[in-house]
Amino acid sequence: MSLTRLLTVLGVFFSRVGGVLRPSPVDLAQIWDAQTLVSFSVSQLDAFGAISSGDCPYLSRAIRCGSRGPKALRERKRSLVWRLIESYLAEEAFLARRQAVSMMRHVWSNYELRAFGKDELRPVSGTGANNWGGIGQTLVDALDTLWLMDFKEEFHRAALWVEQSLSFSKDLNVNLFETSIRHLGGLLSAFALSGRRGLLSKAKDLGNRLIKAFPVDANGRKANIMSGAKSMGVDAKSIGAKFQKLLNQAGLPSEVVDSVLGKGALLSEQMQPSLPSSDINLGSGETKNLAGFISLAEAYVPVEWKYLTALTSNCTYSAAQDQVLHAINRTLNLEDHGLAMIMLTPLGHVFPSPQNRVSLGSRGDSFYEYLLKEAVFAKNQSYSLDPLPKKLWSSFRAKLPELFAEAQRVTRPPGPRWPQKTENASIHRGHGGSLGGWFESWKDAPSPWLFLKEITPQHTVPKMDHLICFLPGAIALQVFHSEEKSQMDLQLAHRLVQTCVHMYWRTVSDLAPEITRFNLHGLVDDAGSMHNILRPETIESLFLLWRTTKRQVYRNWGQRMLCAFYRTKTRFGFASLENVNGMPTQRRDSMPSFFLAETLKYLFLLFSEDSVLPLEDFVLSTEAHPMPILGQNGLGSWPCKGPRPNSMTSGAARSEPTAKAPSTGNLSPPATTPPVSESKRLCDSKRREELQEQIREAERNLQKLRREYGTCVSDPACWQSGYTFENCCFPAPRGNMQCWDVEFTYARCCR
Ligand code: DMJ
């Protein structure tokens, strides 16, 4: 909402309130900052006005059932109004959460009916597709979402299919990274939550097949082979020499070449692979690098593999990851440089290609994300696990500002084609989106926009992949787990997520394109990359920022995004868009598995209580699969010999001895145990007491509310209000055209 519009609405709000209970602007500012205020929808502000004047807001059960009119409220203290507003927002979160669950139900019931066990469900034609080789991609990726959303019957049906019908023993080439994050991660987290050992067995079987892509032997030692380099079918040394010649011809001095490629990289190749192959045949174990190089992000998937080690005491899995990171650190001198090129040779050097670059987007993203997440995973056992990830995350954070760039709009955008969507509802909002950037109206844009550019040896590129929108969440996660809650970091994360959110709000569909560019107009289109494949990164960041700060603005933005994703609904699922500024009918018959594994899960978690998935106990993988943090949830000591305590990074000055002796199976819950999180709750008596106290407190509050408002506070009938996205959130032309107008708001379309 624009500031102008907000003031108008607040004006209404204040005049409607009148009398004794009127909150002053000072009150509002004490509760919410200006940006949060601006992020409220008209319906929310209307609701606050209604609460203050004693009416029932549309969504509210407590208020709707309990209010006895303005007079009754006028007699109460003003603080009551704020309490009711809080309760209203909690209800709204409940409804948004319910909406996320109903989206999952829609997808899953169709998947079960039409594509059960297939890799993907095509959301427009309603057919199943084995476009990943027939290994149940969507089913495996979605298991933990089913569990968390309490679709227990569906979960067990799917788990049974995994145990009885899914076979990895087949002649199938798979991508190591994708199969690790979606299948291995999906199976492991489903096991962690449910305790079903059949899922763990399947994960072990898959792990033992995939591990052959890494150049480590059965003892976790580096294998003395050249298969990685050979599999490329190229002589890396000679390509390297050619690339160096090219750079020298371009006039780059050798120090610069060294600083980009790593010192002496091309001349001192030891022909021994350090990185895994990008692709592997699940049946034969034969490896390949299909693209001819290895992506930085795809080489390193530590959380899944280390959790597998924790569960099996097999240290080879973990050693393979350590080796990758040490190799990249050595060849690219990451501890000093902090940032790395995204295309690598099997030996961990920079792959010679003009396309190579430093980027936190495609091919780079999860490498950095996993430096932090591995450190979080090991935070209670940091004396026995490799300290390098934490060190390299610090180096990365130190160098990150080198990628910062700002886009400041210096000119007013061209008149007639520029939409002022809050002021002239007849102008279609998409025209402006394709020209340049605005927030709600161009006057309100909080420019300059902070974004992350890409760097090639020759250029900087002012473009940002949507994938980079994981970063504000990662920074928030760092703050969440650090004792000193850095406000500077939170501000940085906020500025970055604001740019990501704006990538959504500036389009017709309220969904971000795959890539956004930046110039003097602010955010601008990348003509070839206007599609949206239902990616999760921005919603993920909103979730992590919400958990860390509890600022309402993140839930408000998330609600609007929920509406936008909802509008991609089809008869059988939710469909990727061909063009976010095009007609909503221009769909792709495609719904990637991460929509279920990540996007819907993060939407659900954003509007859930923290206890649904405590971040103190779990770290979410790059595919949003929750992995128990070591030392939590009955996960005991680390079974492998680890690096020295002295080499630990900041703050972790623990003097405990190195790793305890491996103890077979002591980290796995027995077959019959309840879900890990439940068992923890049951076993942890302190926690239990806290919980009981919370329940008592809730009961006291309920009694109080009952006294104040009568008996219908907890009456389920009170939930039957008209909160139906269907009324309005179907895409035009079937749904309400207003949903696509220049002033689409949650208020108008989502209730
Ligand atoms: C997911 O598969 C993972 O999040 C991965 O790390 C990056 N891309 C997709 C979702 O966009």
Coordinates of C-alpha atoms in Angstrom, one line a residue, residues 119-325:
D119 CA 8.6 -37.8 -10.7
E120 CA 6.2 -35.0 -11.3
L121 CA 2.5 -34.2 -11.7
R122 CA 1.7 -32.0 -14.7
P123 CA -0.7 -29.4 -13.2
V124 CA -2.5 -28.4 -16.4
S125 CA -3.0 -31.8 -18.1
G126 CA -3.2 -33.8 -14.9
T127 CA -0.8 -36.5 -16.0
G128 CA 2.2 -37.9 -14.4
A129 CA 5.7 -37.6 -15.8
N130 CA 8.9 -39.6 -15.1
N131 CA 11.1 -36.7 -16.3
W132 CA 13.8 -37.5 -13.7
G133 CA 14.2 -41.1 -14.6
G134 CA 11.3 -42.5 -12.6
I135 CA 12.5 -42.3 -9.0
G136 CA 9.5 -40.7 -7.4
Q137 CA 10.9 -37.3 -7.2
T138 CA 7.9 -35.4 -6.0
L139 CA 6.8 -38.1 -3.6
V140 CA 10.2 -38.3 -1.9
D141 CA 10.8 -34.6 -1.8
A142 CA 7.4 -33.9 -0.3
L143 CA 7.4 -36.6 2.5
D144 CA 8.4 -34.2 5.3
T145 CA 6.0 -31.5 4.2
L146 CA 3.2 -34.1 4.5
W147 CA 4.4 -35.0 8.0
L148 CA 4.7 -31.4 9.2
M149 CA 1.3 -30.5 7.8
D150 CA -0.1 -33.5 9.6
F151 CA -1.2 -35.5 6.6
K152 CA -0.1 -38.6 8.4
E153 CA -2.1 -41.2 6.4
E154 CA -0.9 -39.7 3.2
F155 CA 2.7 -39.8 4.6
H156 CA 2.5 -43.4 5.5
R157 CA 1.0 -44.4 2.1
A158 CA 3.9 -42.6 0.4
A159 CA 6.5 -44.0 2.8
L160 CA 5.2 -47.5 2.1
W161 CA 5.6 -46.9 -1.6
V162 CA 9.2 -45.8 -1.0
E163 CA 9.9 -49.0 1.1
Q164 CA 8.2 -51.4 -1.3
S165 CA 8.3 -49.9 -4.8
L166 CA 11.2 -47.4 -5.1
S167 CA 14.3 -48.9 -6.4
F168 CA 17.6 -47.1 -7.0
S169 CA 19.1 -50.2 -8.6
K170 CA 18.6 -49.1 -12.2
D171 CA 20.6 -48.1 -15.2
L172 CA 19.9 -44.4 -14.7
N173 CA 22.2 -41.4 -14.9
V174 CA 21.3 -38.8 -12.2
N175 CA 22.7 -35.5 -11.2
L176 CA 24.6 -35.9 -7.9
F177 CA 23.5 -32.6 -6.4
E178 CA 19.8 -32.8 -7.3
T179 CA 19.6 -36.4 -6.1
S180 CA 21.4 -35.6 -2.9
I181 CA 19.3 -32.6 -2.0
R182 CA 15.9 -34.0 -3.1
H183 CA 16.1 -37.7 -2.5
L184 CA 18.8 -38.3 0.1
G185 CA 17.7 -35.2 2.0
G186 CA 14.0 -36.0 1.6
L187 CA 14.5 -39.6 2.9
L188 CA 16.6 -38.5 5.8
S189 CA 14.4 -35.8 7.0
A190 CA 11.3 -38.0 6.7
F191 CA 13.1 -40.6 8.8
A192 CA 14.1 -37.9 11.3
L193 CA 10.5 -36.8 11.8
S194 CA 8.8 -40.2 11.6
G195 CA 11.3 -42.7 12.8
R196 CA 10.4 -45.1 10.0
R197 CA 13.5 -47.2 9.5
G198 CA 12.6 -48.3 6.0
L199 CA 13.2 -44.7 4.9
L200 CA 16.7 -44.8 6.5
S201 CA 17.5 -48.0 4.8
K202 CA 16.5 -46.5 1.5
A203 CA 18.7 -43.5 2.2
K204 CA 21.7 -45.7 3.0
D205 CA 21.2 -47.6 -0.2
L206 CA 21.1 -44.4 -2.2
G207 CA 24.0 -42.9 -0.3
N208 CA 26.2 -46.0 -1.1
R209 CA 25.4 -45.5 -4.8
L210 CA 26.0 -41.8 -4.9
I211 CA 29.2 -41.8 -2.8
K212 CA 30.9 -43.4 -5.8
A213 CA 30.8 -40.0 -7.5
F214 CA 33.3 -38.7 -4.9
P215 CA 37.0 -39.4 -5.2
V216 CA 37.4 -41.0 -1.7
D217 CA 38.0 -44.6 -0.9
A218 CA 36.1 -46.7 1.6
N219 CA 38.2 -45.3 4.4
G220 CA 37.4 -41.7 3.4
R221 CA 40.9 -41.2 2.0
K222 CA 41.4 -39.3 -1.2
A223 CA 41.5 -41.8 -4.1
N224 CA 44.6 -41.7 -6.3
I225 CA 42.8 -41.7 -9.6
M226 CA 42.2 -39.4 -12.5
S227 CA 38.7 -40.5 -13.4
G228 CA 37.2 -37.0 -12.8
A229 CA 39.6 -35.3 -15.2
K230 CA 39.4 -38.1 -17.7
S231 CA 35.7 -38.3 -17.6
M232 CA 35.6 -34.8 -19.0
G233 CA 37.4 -36.1 -22.0
V234 CA 39.7 -33.2 -21.9
D235 CA 43.2 -32.4 -20.8
A236 CA 42.6 -29.8 -18.1
K237 CA 46.2 -28.7 -18.1
S238 CA 46.2 -27.7 -21.8
I239 CA 42.8 -26.0 -21.5
G240 CA 44.1 -24.2 -18.5
A241 CA 47.1 -23.0 -20.4
K242 CA 45.0 -21.8 -23.2
F243 CA 42.7 -19.9 -20.9
Q244 CA 45.7 -18.3 -19.1
K245 CA 47.0 -17.2 -22.5
L246 CA 43.6 -15.8 -23.3
L247 CA 43.6 -13.7 -20.1
N248 CA 47.1 -12.6 -20.7
Q249 CA 46.2 -11.5 -24.2
A250 CA 43.3 -9.6 -22.7
G251 CA 46.0 -7.6 -20.9
L252 CA 45.4 -9.1 -17.4
P253 CA 48.6 -9.2 -15.4
S254 CA 49.5 -12.6 -13.9
E255 CA 48.8 -11.4 -10.3
V256 CA 45.2 -10.6 -11.4
V257 CA 45.0 -14.0 -13.1
D258 CA 46.2 -15.6 -9.9
S259 CA 43.8 -13.7 -7.7
V260 CA 40.9 -14.8 -9.9
L261 CA 42.0 -18.4 -10.5
G262 CA 43.9 -19.2 -7.4
K263 CA 47.7 -18.9 -7.2
G264 CA 49.5 -20.8 -9.8
A265 CA 46.4 -22.8 -10.4
L266 CA 46.8 -23.6 -14.0
L267 CA 50.5 -24.4 -14.0
S268 CA 50.6 -26.6 -10.9
E269 CA 47.7 -28.9 -11.7
Q270 CA 48.2 -32.2 -9.9
M271 CA 46.1 -34.5 -12.0
Q272 CA 44.2 -35.9 -9.1
P273 CA 40.5 -35.1 -8.8
S274 CA 39.3 -33.5 -5.7
L275 CA 35.7 -32.8 -6.5
P276 CA 32.9 -35.3 -7.2
S277 CA 31.6 -35.9 -10.7
S278 CA 28.4 -34.0 -11.5
D279 CA 26.6 -37.1 -12.7
I280 CA 26.5 -40.8 -11.8
N281 CA 24.8 -43.9 -13.0
L282 CA 22.9 -45.3 -10.1
G283 CA 23.3 -48.9 -11.3
S284 CA 26.8 -49.1 -12.6
G285 CA 28.4 -46.3 -10.6
E286 CA 29.9 -44.9 -13.8
T287 CA 30.6 -41.1 -13.4
K288 CA 30.5 -38.2 -15.9
N289 CA 30.7 -34.5 -16.0
L290 CA 27.9 -33.9 -18.5
A291 CA 28.4 -30.1 -18.7
G292 CA 32.2 -30.5 -18.9
F293 CA 32.8 -28.7 -15.6
I294 CA 31.6 -29.0 -12.0
S295 CA 29.4 -26.2 -10.4
L296 CA 30.6 -24.8 -7.2
A297 CA 27.2 -25.3 -5.5
E298 CA 26.9 -28.8 -6.8
A299 CA 30.2 -30.1 -5.4
Y300 CA 29.3 -29.5 -1.8
V301 CA 26.3 -30.9 0.0
P302 CA 27.5 -31.4 3.5
V303 CA 24.4 -31.4 5.7
E304 CA 22.7 -34.5 4.1
W305 CA 25.9 -36.5 4.0
K306 CA 27.0 -35.6 7.5
Y307 CA 23.6 -36.5 8.9
L308 CA 23.9 -39.8 7.1
T309 CA 27.3 -40.3 8.9
A310 CA 25.7 -39.4 12.2
L311 CA 23.0 -42.0 11.7
T312 CA 25.3 -44.8 10.3
S313 CA 28.7 -44.0 11.9
N314 CA 30.1 -44.4 8.4
C315 CA 32.7 -41.6 8.2
T316 CA 33.3 -41.9 4.5
Y317 CA 30.2 -39.8 3.7
S318 CA 31.4 -37.0 5.8
A319 CA 35.1 -37.2 4.8
A320 CA 34.0 -36.8 1.1
Q321 CA 32.4 -33.5 2.0
D322 CA 35.4 -32.3 4.0
Q323 CA 37.7 -33.2 1.1
V324 CA 35.7 -31.1 -1.3
L325 CA 35.8 -28.1 0.9

